Short mmCIF file of C-alpha atoms and ligand atoms in Angstrom, two decimals:
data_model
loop_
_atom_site.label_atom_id
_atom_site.label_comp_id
_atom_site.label_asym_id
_atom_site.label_seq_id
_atom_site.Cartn_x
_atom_site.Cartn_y
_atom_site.Cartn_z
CA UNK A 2 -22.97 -64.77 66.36
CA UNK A 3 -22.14 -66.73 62.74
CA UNK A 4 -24.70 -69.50 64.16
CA UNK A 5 -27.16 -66.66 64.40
CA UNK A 6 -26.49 -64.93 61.37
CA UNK A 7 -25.99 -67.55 58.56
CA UNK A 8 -28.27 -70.55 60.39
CA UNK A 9 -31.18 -68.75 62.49
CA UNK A 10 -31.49 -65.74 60.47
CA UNK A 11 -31.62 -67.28 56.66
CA UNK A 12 -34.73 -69.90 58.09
CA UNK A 13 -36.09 -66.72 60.00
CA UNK A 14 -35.86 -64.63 56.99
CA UNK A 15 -37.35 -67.77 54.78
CA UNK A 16 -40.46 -68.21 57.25
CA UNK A 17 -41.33 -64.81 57.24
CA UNK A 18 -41.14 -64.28 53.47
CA UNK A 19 -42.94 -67.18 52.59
CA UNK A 20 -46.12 -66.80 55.35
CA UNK A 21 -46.22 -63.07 55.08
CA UNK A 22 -46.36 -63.38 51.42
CA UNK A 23 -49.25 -65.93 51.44
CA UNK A 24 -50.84 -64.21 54.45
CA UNK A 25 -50.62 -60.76 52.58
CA UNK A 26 -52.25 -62.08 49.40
CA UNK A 27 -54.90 -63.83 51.05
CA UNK A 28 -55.77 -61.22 53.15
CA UNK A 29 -55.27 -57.85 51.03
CA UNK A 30 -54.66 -59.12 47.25
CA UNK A 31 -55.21 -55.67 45.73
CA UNK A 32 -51.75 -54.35 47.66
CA UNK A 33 -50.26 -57.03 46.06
CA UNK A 34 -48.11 -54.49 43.30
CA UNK A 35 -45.93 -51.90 43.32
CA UNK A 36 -48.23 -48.87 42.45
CA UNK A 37 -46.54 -47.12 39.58
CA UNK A 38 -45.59 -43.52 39.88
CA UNK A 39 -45.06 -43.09 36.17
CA UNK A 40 -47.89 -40.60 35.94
CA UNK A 41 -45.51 -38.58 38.49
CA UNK A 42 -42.40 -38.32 36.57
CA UNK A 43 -41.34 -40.40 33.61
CA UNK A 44 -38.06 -39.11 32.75
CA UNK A 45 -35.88 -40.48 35.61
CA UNK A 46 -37.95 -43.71 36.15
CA UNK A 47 -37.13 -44.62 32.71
CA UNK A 48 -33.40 -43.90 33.50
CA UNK A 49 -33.43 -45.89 36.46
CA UNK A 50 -36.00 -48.26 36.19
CA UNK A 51 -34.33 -50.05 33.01
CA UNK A 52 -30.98 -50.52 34.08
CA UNK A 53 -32.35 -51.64 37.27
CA UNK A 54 -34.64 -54.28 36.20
CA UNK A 55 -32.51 -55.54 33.38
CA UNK A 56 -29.50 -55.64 35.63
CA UNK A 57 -30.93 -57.43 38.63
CA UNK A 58 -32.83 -60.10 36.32
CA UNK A 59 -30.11 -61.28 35.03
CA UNK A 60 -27.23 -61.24 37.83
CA UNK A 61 -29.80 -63.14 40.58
CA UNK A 62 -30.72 -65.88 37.27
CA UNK A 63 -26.92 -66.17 37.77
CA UNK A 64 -26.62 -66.66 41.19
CA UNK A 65 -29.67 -69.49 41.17
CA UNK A 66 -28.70 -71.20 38.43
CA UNK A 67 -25.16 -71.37 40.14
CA UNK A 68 -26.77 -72.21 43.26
CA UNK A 69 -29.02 -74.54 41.34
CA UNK A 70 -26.80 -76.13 38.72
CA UNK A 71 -23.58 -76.00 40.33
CA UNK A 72 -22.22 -78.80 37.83
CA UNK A 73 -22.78 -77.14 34.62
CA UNK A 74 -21.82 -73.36 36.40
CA UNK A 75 -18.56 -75.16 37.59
CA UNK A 76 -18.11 -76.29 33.71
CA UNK A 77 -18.45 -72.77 32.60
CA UNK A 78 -16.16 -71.17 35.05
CA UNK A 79 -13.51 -74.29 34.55
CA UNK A 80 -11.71 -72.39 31.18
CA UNK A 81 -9.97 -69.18 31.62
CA UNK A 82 -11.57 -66.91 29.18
CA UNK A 83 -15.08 -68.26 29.52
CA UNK A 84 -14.28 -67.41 33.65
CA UNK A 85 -12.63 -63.99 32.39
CA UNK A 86 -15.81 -63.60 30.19
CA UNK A 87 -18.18 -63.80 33.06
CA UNK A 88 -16.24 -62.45 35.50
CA UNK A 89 -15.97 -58.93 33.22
CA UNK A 90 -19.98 -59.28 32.57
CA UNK A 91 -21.04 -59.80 36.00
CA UNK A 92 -19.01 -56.50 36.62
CA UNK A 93 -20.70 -54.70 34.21
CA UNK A 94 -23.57 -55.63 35.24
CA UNK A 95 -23.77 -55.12 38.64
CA UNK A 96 -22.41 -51.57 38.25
CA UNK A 97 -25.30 -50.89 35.39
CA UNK A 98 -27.83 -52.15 37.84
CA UNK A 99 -26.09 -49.75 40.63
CA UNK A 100 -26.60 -46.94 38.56
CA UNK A 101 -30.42 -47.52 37.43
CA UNK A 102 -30.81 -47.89 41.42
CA UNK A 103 -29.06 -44.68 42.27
CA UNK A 104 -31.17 -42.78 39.68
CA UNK A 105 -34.65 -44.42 41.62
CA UNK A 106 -32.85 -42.93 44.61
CA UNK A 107 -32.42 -39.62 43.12
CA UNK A 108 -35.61 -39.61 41.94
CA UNK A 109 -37.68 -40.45 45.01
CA UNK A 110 -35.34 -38.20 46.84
CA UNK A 111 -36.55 -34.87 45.04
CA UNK A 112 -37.54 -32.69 47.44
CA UNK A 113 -41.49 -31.57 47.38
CA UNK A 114 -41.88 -33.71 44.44
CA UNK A 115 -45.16 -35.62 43.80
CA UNK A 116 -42.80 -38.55 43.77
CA UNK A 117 -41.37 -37.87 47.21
CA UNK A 118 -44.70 -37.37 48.68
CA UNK A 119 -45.76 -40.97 47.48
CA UNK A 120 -43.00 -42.71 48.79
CA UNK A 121 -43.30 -44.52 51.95
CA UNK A 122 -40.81 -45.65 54.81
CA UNK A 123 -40.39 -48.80 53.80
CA UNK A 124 -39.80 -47.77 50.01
CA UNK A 125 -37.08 -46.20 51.73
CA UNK A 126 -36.16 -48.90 53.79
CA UNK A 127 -35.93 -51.30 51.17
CA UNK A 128 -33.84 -48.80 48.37
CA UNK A 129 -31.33 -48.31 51.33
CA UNK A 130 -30.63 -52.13 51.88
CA UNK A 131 -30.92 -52.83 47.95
CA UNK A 132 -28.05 -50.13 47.66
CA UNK A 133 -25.95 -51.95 50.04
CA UNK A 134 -26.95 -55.13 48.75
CA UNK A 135 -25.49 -54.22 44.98
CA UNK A 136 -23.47 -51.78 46.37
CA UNK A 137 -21.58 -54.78 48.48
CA UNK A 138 -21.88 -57.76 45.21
CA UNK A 139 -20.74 -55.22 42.77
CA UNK A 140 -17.40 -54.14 45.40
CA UNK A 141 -17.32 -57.77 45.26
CA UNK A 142 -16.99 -58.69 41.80
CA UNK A 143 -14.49 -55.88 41.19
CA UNK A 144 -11.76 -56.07 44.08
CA UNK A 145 -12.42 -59.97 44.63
CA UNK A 146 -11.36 -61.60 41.77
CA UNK A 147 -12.96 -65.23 40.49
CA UNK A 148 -16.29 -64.14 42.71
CA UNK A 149 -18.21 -67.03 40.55
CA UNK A 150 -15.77 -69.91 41.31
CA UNK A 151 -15.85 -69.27 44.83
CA UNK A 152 -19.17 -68.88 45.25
CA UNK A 153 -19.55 -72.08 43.97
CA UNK A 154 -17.45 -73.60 46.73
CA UNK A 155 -18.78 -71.33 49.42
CA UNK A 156 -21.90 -70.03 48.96
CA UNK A 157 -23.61 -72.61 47.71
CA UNK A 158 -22.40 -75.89 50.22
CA UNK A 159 -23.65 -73.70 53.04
CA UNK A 160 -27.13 -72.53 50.63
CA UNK A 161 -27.35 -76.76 50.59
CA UNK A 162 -27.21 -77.34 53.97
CA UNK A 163 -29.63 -74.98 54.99
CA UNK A 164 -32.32 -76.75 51.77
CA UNK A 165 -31.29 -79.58 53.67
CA UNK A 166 -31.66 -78.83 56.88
CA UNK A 167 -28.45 -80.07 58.26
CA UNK A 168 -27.06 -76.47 58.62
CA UNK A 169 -23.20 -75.79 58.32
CA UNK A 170 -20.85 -73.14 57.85
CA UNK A 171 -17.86 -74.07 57.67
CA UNK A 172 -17.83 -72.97 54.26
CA UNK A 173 -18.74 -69.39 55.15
CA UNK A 174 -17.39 -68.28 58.11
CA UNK A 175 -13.80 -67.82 57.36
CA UNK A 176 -14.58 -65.22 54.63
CA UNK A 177 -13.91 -61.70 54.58
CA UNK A 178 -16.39 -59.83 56.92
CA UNK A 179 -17.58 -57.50 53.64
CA UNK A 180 -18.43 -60.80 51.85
CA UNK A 181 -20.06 -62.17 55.25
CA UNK A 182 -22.36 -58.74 54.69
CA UNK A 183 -23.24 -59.17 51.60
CA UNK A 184 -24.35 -63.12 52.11
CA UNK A 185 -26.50 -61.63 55.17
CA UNK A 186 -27.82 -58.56 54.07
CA UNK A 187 -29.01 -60.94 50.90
CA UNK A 188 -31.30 -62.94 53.26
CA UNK A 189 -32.60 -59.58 54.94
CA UNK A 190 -33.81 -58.72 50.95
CA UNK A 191 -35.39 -62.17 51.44
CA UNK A 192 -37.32 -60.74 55.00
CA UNK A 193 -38.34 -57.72 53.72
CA UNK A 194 -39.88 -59.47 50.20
CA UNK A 195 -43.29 -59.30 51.52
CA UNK A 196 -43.56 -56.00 53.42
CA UNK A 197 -42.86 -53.84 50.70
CA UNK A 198 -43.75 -53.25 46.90
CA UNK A 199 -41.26 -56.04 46.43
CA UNK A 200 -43.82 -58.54 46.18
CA UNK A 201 -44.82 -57.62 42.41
CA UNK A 202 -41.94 -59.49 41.24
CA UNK A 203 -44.22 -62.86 41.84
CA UNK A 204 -47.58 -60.90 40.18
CA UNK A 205 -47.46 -62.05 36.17
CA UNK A 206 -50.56 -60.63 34.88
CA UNK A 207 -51.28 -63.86 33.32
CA UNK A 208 -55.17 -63.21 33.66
CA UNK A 209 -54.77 -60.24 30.56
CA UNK A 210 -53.80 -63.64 28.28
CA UNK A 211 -57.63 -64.89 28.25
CA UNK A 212 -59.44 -61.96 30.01
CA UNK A 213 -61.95 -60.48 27.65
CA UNK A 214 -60.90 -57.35 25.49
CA UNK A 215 -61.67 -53.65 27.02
CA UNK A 216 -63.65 -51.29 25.00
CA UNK A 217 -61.75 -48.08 25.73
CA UNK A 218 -64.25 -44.62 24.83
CA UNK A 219 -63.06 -41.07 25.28
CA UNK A 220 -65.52 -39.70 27.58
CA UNK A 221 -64.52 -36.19 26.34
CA UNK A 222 -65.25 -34.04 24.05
CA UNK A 223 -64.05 -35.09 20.63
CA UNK A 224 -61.91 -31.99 18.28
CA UNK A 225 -64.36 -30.59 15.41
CA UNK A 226 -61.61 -32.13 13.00
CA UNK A 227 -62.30 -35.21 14.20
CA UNK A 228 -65.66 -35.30 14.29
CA UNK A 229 -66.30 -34.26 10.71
CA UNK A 230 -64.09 -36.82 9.66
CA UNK A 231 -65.85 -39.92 11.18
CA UNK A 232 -69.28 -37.98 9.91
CA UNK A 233 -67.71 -37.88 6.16
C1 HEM B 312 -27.34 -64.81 50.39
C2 HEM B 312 -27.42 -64.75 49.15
C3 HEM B 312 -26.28 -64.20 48.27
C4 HEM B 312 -25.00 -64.65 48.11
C5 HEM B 312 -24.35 -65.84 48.81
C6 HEM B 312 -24.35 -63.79 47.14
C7 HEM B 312 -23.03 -63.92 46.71
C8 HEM B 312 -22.42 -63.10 45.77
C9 HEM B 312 -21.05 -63.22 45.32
C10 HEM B 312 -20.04 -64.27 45.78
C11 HEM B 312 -20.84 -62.23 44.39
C12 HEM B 312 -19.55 -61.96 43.60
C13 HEM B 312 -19.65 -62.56 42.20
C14 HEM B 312 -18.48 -62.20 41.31
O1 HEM B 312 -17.44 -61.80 41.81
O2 HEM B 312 -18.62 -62.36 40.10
C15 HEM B 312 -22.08 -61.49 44.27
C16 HEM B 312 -22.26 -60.43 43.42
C17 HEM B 312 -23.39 -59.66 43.36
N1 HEM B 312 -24.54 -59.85 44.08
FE1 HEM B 312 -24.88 -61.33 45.42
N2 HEM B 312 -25.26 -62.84 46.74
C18 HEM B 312 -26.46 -63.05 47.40
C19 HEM B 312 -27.64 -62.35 47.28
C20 HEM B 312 -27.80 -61.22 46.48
C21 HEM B 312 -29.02 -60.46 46.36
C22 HEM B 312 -30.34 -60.81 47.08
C23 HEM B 312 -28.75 -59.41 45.51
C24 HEM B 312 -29.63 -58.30 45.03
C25 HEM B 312 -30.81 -58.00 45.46
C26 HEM B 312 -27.36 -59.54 45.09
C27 HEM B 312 -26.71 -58.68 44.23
C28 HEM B 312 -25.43 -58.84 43.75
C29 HEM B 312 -24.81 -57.97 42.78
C30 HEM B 312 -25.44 -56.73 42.15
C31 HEM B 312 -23.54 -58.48 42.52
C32 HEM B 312 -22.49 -57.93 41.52
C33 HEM B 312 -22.67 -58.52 40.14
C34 HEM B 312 -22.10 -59.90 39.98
O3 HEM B 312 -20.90 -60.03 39.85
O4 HEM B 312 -22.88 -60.87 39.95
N3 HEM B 312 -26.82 -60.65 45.70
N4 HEM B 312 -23.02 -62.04 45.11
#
């Protein structure tokens, strides 16, 4: 079962992301956002939506520049209160980002709203395994103390092999099953990437940098006020 789950399934969960993702923005580019329900309701997507994205941004920079600069992140977590520092912020953080979440739960939850009526099944698919996902890290951080220097000597061997491909867990399979979840349910994130409205995290609109500029006209009737002002 561990062979399955932290060799087959992190290249099957790779494959797909990476070929759905090309094959969905070759073949349908204008799905390739997450259409916004602002003009829905406002009031709890701002509520959720900036805790959310503001808290996930910066917790999964740390876990790839761990993953990616273990030297230096093994420098950082090598002093006590720089550790203690981190260890207290990545706490914060991940329970910030679980509330923003909970909120965009809330919110698409609200029964006969426009809102609810625009979400899909796989919105909901993918809000249920990101609340396990941060749910899981953030139980983590909080009962598992020094989550950052073992990760370092965990996580990120076994991350290695697989770039490597000379899988091996050794590193990983020993650790608590709750921990095993959360290392799992991170690579089934990964699968679902391209099926959802996930995939706007990899659309910058780069294009509005040297597209021409829009002439926006009211095509409605203007107030008298402002009409005999402009005629003045
Ligand atoms: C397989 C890949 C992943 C591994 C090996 C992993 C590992 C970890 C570990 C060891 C911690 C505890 C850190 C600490 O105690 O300070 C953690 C925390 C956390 N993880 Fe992950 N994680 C993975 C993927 C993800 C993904 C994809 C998400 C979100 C979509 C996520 C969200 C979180 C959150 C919210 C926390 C709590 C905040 C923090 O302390 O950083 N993780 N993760």
């Amino acid at each position: 079962m561990d062979n399955f789950l932290f060799i087959a399934f992190p290249y099957i969960a790779l494959t797909l992301a990476i070929g759905v993702s090309i094959y969905r923005r070759l073949r349908q580019p204008y799905t390739y956002s997450s259409l916004s329900s602002e003009i829905l309701e406002k009031r709890k997507l701002f509520w959720g939506s900036v805790p959310f994205h503001y808290g996930i941004t910066l917790i999964l920079l740390a876990h790839l520049l761990a993953a990616f600069l273990p030297g230096p992140a093994a420098w950082l977590l090598g002093d006590q209160t720089r550790r203690l520092v981190l260890e207290v912020t990545g706490m914060a953080l991940g329970l910030y980002t679980f509330f923003g979440l909970v909120v965009l739960i809330i919110r698409r939850l609200a029964p006969k709203s426009l809102v609810q009526a625009a979400t899909t099944y796989m919105d909901g698919l993918i809000l249920f395994v990101l609340l396990i996902q941060i749910g899981s890290g953030t139980t983590i951080a909080i009962f598992d103390r020094w989550g950052g220097l073992w990760y370092l000597h965990t996580a990120v061997p076994w991350f290695w092999s697989l770039a490597t491909f000379r899988p091996e867990l050794v590193t990983v399979v020993s650790l608590p099953a709750f921990v095993k979840l959360h290392f799992v349910v991170g690579f089934l994130v990964i699968l679902l990437f391209p099926f959802g409205r996930l995939v706007h995290l990899v659309m910058l609109p780069l294009q509005y940098l040297w597209r021409p500029y829009q002439v926006v006209i009211w095509n409605r009737r203007k107030p008298d006020s402002y009409v005999k002002e402009v005629a003045k």
